[in-house]
Amino acid sequence: MNVSDIREKFLSYFAAQGHARVPSSPLVPGNDPTLLFTNSGMVQFKDVFLGQDRRPYTRATTAQRCVRAGGKHNDLENVGYTARHHTFFEMLGNFSFGDYFKRDAIRYAWELLTTVYKLPADKLWVTVYQEDDEAYAIWADEMKVPPERIVRIGDNKGARYASDNFWQMADTGPCGPCSEIFYDHGPDVWGGPPGSPEADGDRYIEIWNLVFMQFERSVAEERSFPSEVEAQAAKAEIERAGGIALVARQGETWKCTTYAQKPLPRPCVDTGMGLERIAAVLQHVHSNYEIDLFQKLIRAAARETGCADLGHVSLKVIADHIRACAFLIVDGVIPGNEGRGYVLRRIARRALRHGYKLGRHQPFFHKLVPDLVAEMGAAYPELAQASARIQDVIEAEEKRFVETLENGMRILDAELDALRGRADATLSGDVAFTLYDTYGFPLDLTADVCRERGVAVDESGFDAAMDRQREQARAAGKFKMAGSLDYAGQATRFEGYEHLQLDACKILALYVG
Ligand code: ATP
Ligand code: MG
Ligand code: MG
Ligand code: MG
């Protein structure tokens, strides 16, 4: 089964169970300005879960494009290091808006996995939230999962190897326990079952997360304390009595908030399964990068970089990053110096640096777009339509970066050579800042190069250098700043800044000497 078949099987299975097939929403969320990117299937339904939006259906299924490369969910650093993380991926989901609940959600998931996809049940493990006896009983008594493969996972209060199996949209609002399904890829791969100390290995891979939105959390009481110690003591007391509390700083004082949790009148279900992860399982490979879709992209990356080693990590990174870059551009993001545009720039430049490592010192990355369109254009017609524009945007970014990339890499290589063989080798914050400021190297790109050579980066030194520069710019700016000036046309002269405002300050600083 190729990726397209697997996606289609999922959607048609849930359509047959009365779910509306809803298209993927864009990566830039239309309903939440605080969220950087759509990072799960539930994002487009957030207001439906909150009861603020109504739809003509109470069950839905989607294949949602997601990016996790910034904000609360950031898997950028995992790409190239784990078998299971991407910056861009597709999340298959089924949703119930006050319709079915735990029993059917679990039954559907189990039936799809073991009957439709025909996975061997004895390779599947499940977790339930520590206190969720109801879900436990459904898995054990109805699905007949043996107790040795059902793991209770606590929140941060209880379990020894705590991992959060309790989902919340925010500090208040709908929330509830999760139940996750894992696939055991076998003893050749390092890792332990969920809940064990080795759980972060890649042997037992989480494939599906079922979220049971069961409660609504609201603020019951807020109390202020002069010190954190006192606020924490109040929190501990509330928790001892079985309550829920959080401590946060509030100006000069500390606030302990007590929350009330009441059952939702119509509980909801939100699930998410990584398409690439289930594809790896179904194609009998361990890593997401070995599935058909990724193999095609990796071969395209090999062709454009001239790299003969198809297992090379840099090819995986490039294959991952072309998807994120192309889909972000489809959804209206362009490389820039702040916010979403800066995340896109960071991903693109990271890919270019990996190409450089393979000997490609000229633009190559945009040439992967037709290969991507060939793989994903049928499922995403908007990708196929935007193909020429995506290539132009990426090529422009490549041209902008090639010169400084080469010079910057020379400096960085020389620094790393000088650090060779030293214990606790750390790249100075000043060098990282020069690379950022003059050569357009995002900090994470520098850190990625350093990590390959076992060198850390002095990030607080980097921040200090950044602060110094801001301070200088501000001081200089104050001197002659008058009226409102428009620097928009000049901002592009300075690469790598996170905030355009800073560009303006720097330009001013240069003007005033
Ligand atoms: P993990 O613990 O492996 O990082 P997660 O618990 O963060 O995954 P969820 O937020 O529960 O993931 O998302 C639901 C599903 O989406 C996961 O079970 C997984 O199959 C998939 N998924 C999550 N993050 C990624 C990613 N970065 N790349 C590919 N698939 C992912
Ligand atoms: Mg994660
Ligand atoms: Mg997880
Ligand atoms: Mg999860």
XYZ file of C-alpha atoms and ligand atoms in Angstrom:
547
model
C 0.000 0.000 0.000
C 1.482 3.346 -0.948
C 0.933 6.561 0.990
C -2.013 7.646 -1.175
C -3.776 4.296 -0.657
C -3.222 4.472 3.092
C -4.628 7.990 3.272
C -7.630 7.016 1.169
C -8.324 3.872 3.217
C -8.429 5.933 6.381
C -10.783 8.575 5.010
C -13.114 6.114 3.344
C -13.254 3.927 6.461
C -14.476 6.873 8.516
C -16.759 8.109 5.734
C -18.403 4.682 5.861
C -18.956 5.258 9.601
C -20.911 8.419 8.871
C -18.066 10.979 9.011
C -18.053 13.992 6.690
C -14.868 14.158 4.625
C -13.577 17.645 5.321
C -10.610 19.047 3.360
C -7.346 19.953 5.078
C -7.271 23.553 6.235
C -4.247 25.756 5.382
C -1.056 25.775 7.463
C -1.688 29.354 8.508
C -4.650 29.064 10.883
C -7.503 31.344 9.902
C -9.123 31.253 13.328
C -6.219 31.702 15.722
C -3.686 34.524 15.367
C -1.766 33.271 18.413
C -0.917 29.966 16.769
C 2.072 29.990 14.408
C 1.036 27.033 12.261
C -1.661 24.401 12.087
C -0.042 21.640 14.137
C -2.854 19.094 14.400
C -6.129 18.068 12.874
C -8.239 19.706 15.577
C -7.091 23.259 14.834
C -9.717 23.945 12.180
C -12.405 22.586 14.545
C -11.326 24.475 17.648
C -14.388 26.716 17.713
C -16.684 23.763 17.077
C -15.301 22.037 20.180
C -15.755 25.250 22.146
C -19.387 25.413 21.021
C -18.796 28.753 19.251
C -19.177 27.390 15.724
C -21.686 24.972 14.263
C -21.263 22.595 11.349
C -23.823 20.605 9.385
C -22.193 17.385 10.670
C -21.333 15.891 14.064
C -18.637 13.534 12.762
C -15.734 14.491 10.515
C -12.583 12.959 9.079
C -9.555 14.743 7.618
C -6.026 14.349 6.349
C -4.630 17.576 7.757
C -1.336 19.107 6.672
C 0.642 20.111 9.757
C 3.868 21.921 10.541
C 5.694 21.565 13.843
C 8.662 23.861 13.514
C 8.008 26.643 15.965
C 5.937 27.601 18.954
C 4.805 25.008 21.490
C 5.306 22.068 19.128
C 8.738 22.232 17.549
C 10.215 19.115 15.959
C 12.814 20.887 13.802
C 15.686 19.673 15.981
C 14.430 16.102 15.728
C 14.584 15.934 11.936
C 17.512 13.825 10.845
C 17.891 12.428 14.370
C 14.748 10.352 14.958
C 12.968 7.923 12.639
C 9.586 9.487 13.288
C 9.652 13.287 13.278
C 9.112 15.715 10.418
C 8.675 19.451 10.237
C 5.785 18.918 7.809
C 3.562 15.861 8.062
C -0.003 14.778 7.485
C -2.250 13.948 10.392
C -5.154 11.609 9.748
C -8.030 12.246 12.110
C -11.582 11.447 13.060
C -13.661 13.819 15.148
C -16.868 13.617 17.098
C -18.623 16.831 18.059
C -20.814 15.668 20.903
C -21.677 12.506 18.978
C -19.861 9.249 19.873
C -17.330 9.010 22.707
C -14.677 6.679 24.128
C -16.188 3.336 23.270
C -16.685 4.059 19.574
C -13.460 6.039 19.223
C -11.482 3.079 20.559
C -13.495 0.543 18.588
C -13.026 2.429 15.293
C -9.300 2.831 15.849
C -8.832 -0.819 16.740
C -10.935 -2.059 13.853
C -9.155 0.128 11.305
C -5.715 -0.962 12.523
C -6.343 -4.666 12.942
C -9.032 -5.374 10.313
C -8.623 -2.815 7.529
C -4.860 -2.273 7.767
C -4.480 -5.817 9.128
C -1.777 -5.057 11.671
C -0.853 -7.879 14.040
C -2.582 -7.038 17.337
C 0.329 -8.377 19.374
C 2.614 -5.595 18.067
C 0.287 -2.889 19.344
C 0.574 -1.270 22.782
C -1.828 1.242 24.253
C -1.600 3.851 26.969
C -4.436 5.329 28.968
C -4.452 8.201 31.426
C -3.679 7.052 34.966
C -7.197 7.679 36.263
C -9.130 6.685 33.154
C -10.595 3.339 34.244
C -13.290 3.640 31.609
C -10.832 3.654 28.688
C -8.773 0.935 30.371
C -11.816 -1.317 30.609
C -12.757 -0.776 26.956
C -9.270 -1.727 25.785
C -9.006 -4.710 28.135
C -12.507 -6.160 28.146
C -13.875 -5.230 24.735
C -10.821 -5.031 22.465
C -9.150 -7.836 24.421
C -5.784 -6.119 24.608
C -3.825 -8.080 27.240
C -3.078 -6.051 30.399
C 0.683 -6.358 29.872
C 0.354 -4.156 26.804
C -1.895 -1.509 28.384
C 0.080 1.135 30.230
C -1.384 3.697 32.584
C 0.405 6.997 32.220
C 0.043 9.727 34.800
C 0.267 13.442 34.480
C 3.208 15.215 36.036
C 1.915 14.590 39.528
C 1.942 10.845 39.723
C 3.853 8.407 37.572
C 7.527 7.882 38.091
C 8.386 8.288 34.423
C 5.806 10.981 33.882
C 4.531 11.725 30.445
C 1.457 13.773 29.905
C -1.577 11.759 28.887
C -3.948 14.543 29.704
C -4.785 16.937 26.905
C -5.669 20.608 27.299
C -6.331 23.223 24.668
C -5.152 25.918 27.102
C -5.156 26.511 30.884
C -8.934 26.781 30.630
C -11.454 25.296 28.197
C -12.086 21.748 27.021
C -9.686 19.071 28.233
C -9.552 15.383 28.945
C -7.558 12.183 29.012
C -5.753 10.693 25.988
C -5.172 7.153 24.940
C -2.260 6.512 22.601
C -1.493 3.546 20.374
C 2.093 2.420 19.818
C 3.624 -0.034 17.379
C 6.542 -2.211 18.433
C 9.113 -2.226 15.621
C 11.001 -5.055 17.293
C 14.193 -5.646 19.250
C 16.572 -4.523 16.492
C 15.783 -0.939 17.390
C 16.690 0.721 20.695
C 13.840 1.864 22.940
C 11.453 0.738 25.662
C 7.670 0.529 25.944
C 5.635 3.632 26.771
C 6.042 4.715 30.361
C 9.471 3.072 30.734
C 12.756 4.971 31.091
C 13.721 4.110 27.484
C 10.390 5.242 26.036
C 11.976 8.023 23.991
C 13.791 5.508 21.803
C 12.467 4.594 18.362
C 11.450 0.981 18.997
C 7.910 1.616 20.282
C 6.604 4.341 18.018
C 3.471 6.277 18.833
C 1.177 6.087 15.837
C -2.192 7.366 17.017
C -3.428 9.651 19.753
C -7.078 9.525 20.814
C -8.161 12.545 22.825
C -11.342 12.369 24.867
C -12.564 15.893 25.530
C -14.534 15.248 28.614
C -14.204 18.239 30.927
C -14.342 21.952 30.833
C -11.837 23.719 33.044
C -12.498 27.204 34.393
C -10.936 29.525 36.931
C -12.482 29.048 40.368
C -10.311 31.295 42.507
C -7.186 33.444 42.304
C -5.038 34.309 45.291
C -1.939 36.503 45.431
C 1.136 35.792 47.532
C 4.195 37.897 48.228
C 6.586 35.019 47.425
C 6.736 32.007 45.172
C 7.327 29.704 48.142
C 4.001 30.691 49.674
C 2.158 30.367 46.370
C 3.636 26.889 45.846
C 2.608 25.901 49.370
C -0.967 26.945 48.608
C -0.854 24.909 45.385
C 0.435 21.836 47.228
C -2.389 22.125 49.725
C -5.007 22.322 46.966
C -3.481 19.287 45.246
C -3.435 17.294 48.467
C -7.196 17.808 48.609
C -7.498 16.492 45.037
C -7.836 19.913 43.378
C -6.085 21.510 40.399
C -3.922 24.613 40.748
C -1.208 26.534 38.919
C 1.300 29.110 40.093
C 2.373 32.050 37.958
C 4.246 35.293 38.485
C 2.162 38.425 38.439
C 4.327 41.527 38.474
C 5.857 41.733 41.955
C 3.625 39.056 43.460
C 2.808 35.392 42.835
C -0.590 34.110 41.905
C -2.055 30.718 42.721
C -5.045 29.914 40.529
C -7.479 27.176 41.462
C -9.399 25.563 38.626
C -12.796 23.949 38.640
C -13.376 21.062 36.280
C -16.865 20.015 35.326
C -17.964 17.381 32.832
C -18.859 18.656 29.366
C -22.535 18.079 28.607
C -21.602 16.593 25.243
C -18.106 15.128 25.280
C -16.093 15.173 22.047
C -13.397 13.101 20.375
C -10.311 14.355 18.565
C -7.813 11.872 17.147
C -4.581 12.154 15.200
C -2.484 9.535 13.448
C 0.714 10.415 11.580
C 0.303 9.280 7.984
C 4.037 8.772 7.507
C 4.282 6.699 10.706
C 1.445 4.346 9.827
C 2.875 4.102 6.301
C 6.210 2.966 7.743
C 4.427 0.255 9.719
C 2.371 -0.896 6.734
C 5.335 -0.905 4.388
C 7.368 -2.979 6.880
C 10.069 -0.392 7.293
C 11.213 1.183 10.512
C 11.819 4.802 9.611
C 9.377 7.261 8.067
C 12.174 8.126 5.647
C 12.013 4.657 4.125
C 8.403 4.929 2.947
C 7.661 5.240 -0.778
C 6.988 8.973 -0.761
C 10.191 9.819 1.104
C 12.275 7.429 -0.954
C 11.239 9.300 -4.101
C 12.103 12.648 -2.549
C 15.397 11.311 -1.221
C 16.312 10.058 -4.683
C 15.449 13.467 -6.130
C 17.633 15.124 -3.480
C 20.444 12.698 -4.340
C 20.106 13.568 -8.020
C 20.268 17.323 -7.364
C 23.115 17.155 -4.866
C 25.118 14.430 -6.571
C 25.202 12.421 -3.332
C 25.481 8.692 -3.998
C 24.809 7.569 -0.428
C 21.017 7.273 -0.268
C 21.138 6.788 3.496
C 22.863 10.135 4.096
C 21.198 12.180 6.855
C 21.429 15.366 4.793
C 19.223 13.809 2.102
C 16.577 13.056 4.723
C 16.721 16.611 5.999
C 16.439 18.050 2.476
C 13.528 15.722 1.649
C 11.765 16.735 4.842
C 12.404 20.436 4.398
C 11.234 20.690 0.775
C 7.797 19.574 1.900
C 7.610 22.146 4.692
C 8.913 24.966 2.501
C 6.658 24.171 -0.470
C 3.490 23.831 1.589
C 4.205 26.961 3.626
C 4.585 28.887 0.379
C 1.358 27.356 -0.977
C -0.366 28.725 2.105
C 0.958 32.232 1.603
C 4.097 32.356 3.748
C 7.187 33.910 2.154
C 10.707 33.896 3.562
C 11.204 36.923 5.778
C 12.820 38.171 8.927
C 10.075 37.690 11.440
C 7.286 35.407 12.561
C 6.139 32.748 10.120
C 8.373 34.059 7.340
C 11.416 33.617 9.543
C 10.502 30.032 10.349
C 10.258 29.353 6.602
C 13.613 31.050 6.045
C 15.194 28.975 8.811
C 13.913 25.716 7.320
C 15.004 26.677 3.791
C 18.477 27.803 4.878
C 18.939 24.673 6.919
C 18.215 22.604 3.808
C 20.644 24.716 1.760
C 23.353 24.160 4.339
C 22.828 20.409 4.079
C 23.114 20.722 0.295
C 26.314 22.693 0.789
C 27.625 19.907 2.984
C 27.048 17.512 0.083
C 29.006 19.818 -2.218
C 26.170 21.831 -3.776
C 27.254 25.439 -3.577
C 24.744 26.717 -6.148
C 20.928 26.817 -6.004
C 19.469 23.310 -6.220
C 16.658 23.116 -3.700
C 13.906 24.578 -5.913
C 14.535 21.807 -8.439
C 12.905 19.325 -6.055
C 9.513 20.989 -6.368
C 8.381 19.042 -9.483
C 9.287 15.788 -7.719
C 7.191 16.809 -4.739
C 4.302 17.786 -6.996
C 4.515 14.377 -8.662
C 4.158 12.714 -5.250
C 1.621 14.949 -3.558
C -0.047 17.060 -6.251
C -2.973 14.684 -6.669
C -3.881 14.842 -2.983
C -3.184 18.586 -2.862
C -4.202 20.265 -6.144
C -3.255 23.654 -4.668
C 0.334 22.402 -4.528
C 0.322 21.475 -8.204
C -1.223 24.820 -9.138
C 1.359 26.818 -7.223
C 4.339 24.804 -8.514
C 5.964 27.583 -10.580
C 5.507 30.180 -7.848
C 6.965 27.894 -5.191
C 10.042 27.305 -7.333
C 10.503 31.042 -7.882
C 10.202 31.884 -4.202
C 12.644 29.150 -3.178
C 15.125 29.998 -5.910
C 15.094 33.663 -4.891
C 15.833 32.656 -1.307
C 18.627 30.365 -2.487
C 20.231 33.122 -4.546
C 20.040 35.465 -1.583
C 21.824 32.985 0.677
C 24.488 31.280 -1.501
C 27.114 33.989 -1.202
C 26.926 34.476 2.521
C 26.515 30.735 3.122
C 29.875 29.993 1.571
C 31.706 32.748 3.444
C 29.927 31.972 6.688
C 30.720 28.261 6.432
C 34.398 29.085 5.969
C 34.398 31.047 9.197
C 32.416 28.420 11.070
C 34.590 25.558 9.795
C 37.721 27.394 10.887
C 36.262 27.963 14.357
C 35.219 24.320 14.657
C 38.638 23.134 13.512
C 40.203 25.226 16.242
C 37.909 23.589 18.809
C 38.639 20.061 17.654
C 39.543 17.585 20.356
C 38.637 19.876 23.235
C 36.409 18.540 25.976
C 33.159 20.526 26.368
C 33.896 22.393 23.146
C 31.569 25.394 22.810
C 31.255 27.873 19.977
C 31.370 31.421 21.297
C 28.177 33.468 21.296
C 29.981 36.287 19.502
C 30.897 34.064 16.555
C 27.340 32.704 16.386
C 26.083 36.279 16.425
C 28.433 37.395 13.632
C 27.265 34.447 11.556
C 23.678 35.505 12.195
C 24.163 39.203 11.749
C 26.531 39.345 8.793
C 26.060 35.998 7.063
C 22.359 35.356 7.619
C 22.886 32.130 9.604
C 19.869 31.510 11.840
C 21.060 30.356 15.273
C 19.528 26.905 14.798
C 21.470 26.427 11.547
C 24.747 27.188 13.330
C 23.703 24.862 16.154
C 22.914 22.115 13.619
C 26.439 22.309 12.149
C 27.969 22.367 15.626
C 25.910 19.398 16.807
C 27.269 17.301 13.937
C 30.732 17.935 15.313
C 29.862 17.464 18.970
C 30.190 21.159 19.779
C 27.720 23.188 21.854
C 26.771 26.802 21.162
C 26.904 29.498 23.820
C 23.327 30.668 23.375
C 23.341 33.101 26.259
C 26.478 34.671 24.759
C 24.557 34.962 21.498
C 21.644 36.640 23.281
C 24.012 39.010 25.039
C 25.609 40.001 21.710
C 22.145 40.556 20.272
C 21.157 42.709 23.253
C 24.331 44.763 22.936
C 23.600 45.434 19.322
C 19.990 46.378 20.043
C 21.157 48.722 22.763
C 23.644 50.399 20.431
C 21.037 50.692 17.726
C 18.566 52.170 20.159
C 21.055 54.670 21.523
C 21.992 55.708 18.009
C 18.352 55.726 16.975
C 17.348 58.075 19.765
C 19.933 60.521 18.626
C 18.414 61.383 15.296
C 15.056 59.637 15.142
C 12.402 62.134 14.249
C 8.993 61.737 12.712
C 7.946 58.443 11.208
C 10.300 56.987 8.680
C 9.590 54.209 6.275
C 12.446 51.787 5.921
C 10.481 49.047 4.246
C 12.442 49.284 1.009
C 15.755 48.910 2.785
C 14.972 46.179 5.235
C 16.070 43.508 2.794
C 19.628 44.811 2.921
C 20.052 43.091 6.238
C 19.553 39.384 6.280
C 18.751 37.279 9.251
C 17.015 39.703 11.555
C 14.097 38.399 13.452
C 12.342 41.731 13.629
C 12.035 44.201 10.817
C 11.888 46.935 13.380
C 15.434 46.077 14.303
C 16.472 46.457 10.679
C 15.189 49.987 10.788
C 17.179 50.618 13.952
C 20.305 49.210 12.424
C 19.914 51.277 9.285
C 19.508 54.323 11.467
C 22.543 53.314 13.446
C 24.533 53.204 10.234
C 23.182 56.529 9.076
C 24.173 58.261 12.251
C 27.547 56.633 12.157
P 5.813 12.140 19.686
O 5.612 11.816 21.154
O 6.276 10.983 18.888
O 6.626 13.387 19.478
P 3.314 13.533 19.861
O 2.744 12.897 21.103
O 3.994 14.841 20.009
O 4.312 12.492 19.117
P 0.645 14.141 18.980
O 0.671 15.582 19.344
O -0.081 13.201 19.863
O 2.163 13.656 18.756
O 0.118 14.037 17.465
C -0.702 12.954 16.996
C 0.070 12.042 16.036
O 0.716 12.794 14.994
C 1.185 11.264 16.689
O 0.677 10.108 17.303
C 2.073 10.934 15.494
O 1.599 9.795 14.795
C 1.927 12.148 14.605
N 3.047 13.104 14.760
C 3.246 13.989 15.771
N 4.340 14.738 15.563
C 4.855 14.346 14.379
C 5.982 14.763 13.609
N 6.776 15.749 14.004
N 6.216 14.145 12.430
C 5.410 13.139 12.005
N 4.326 12.696 12.688
C 4.047 13.292 13.862
Mg 5.977 15.341 19.873
Mg 3.815 11.496 22.338
Mg 0.795 12.027 21.355
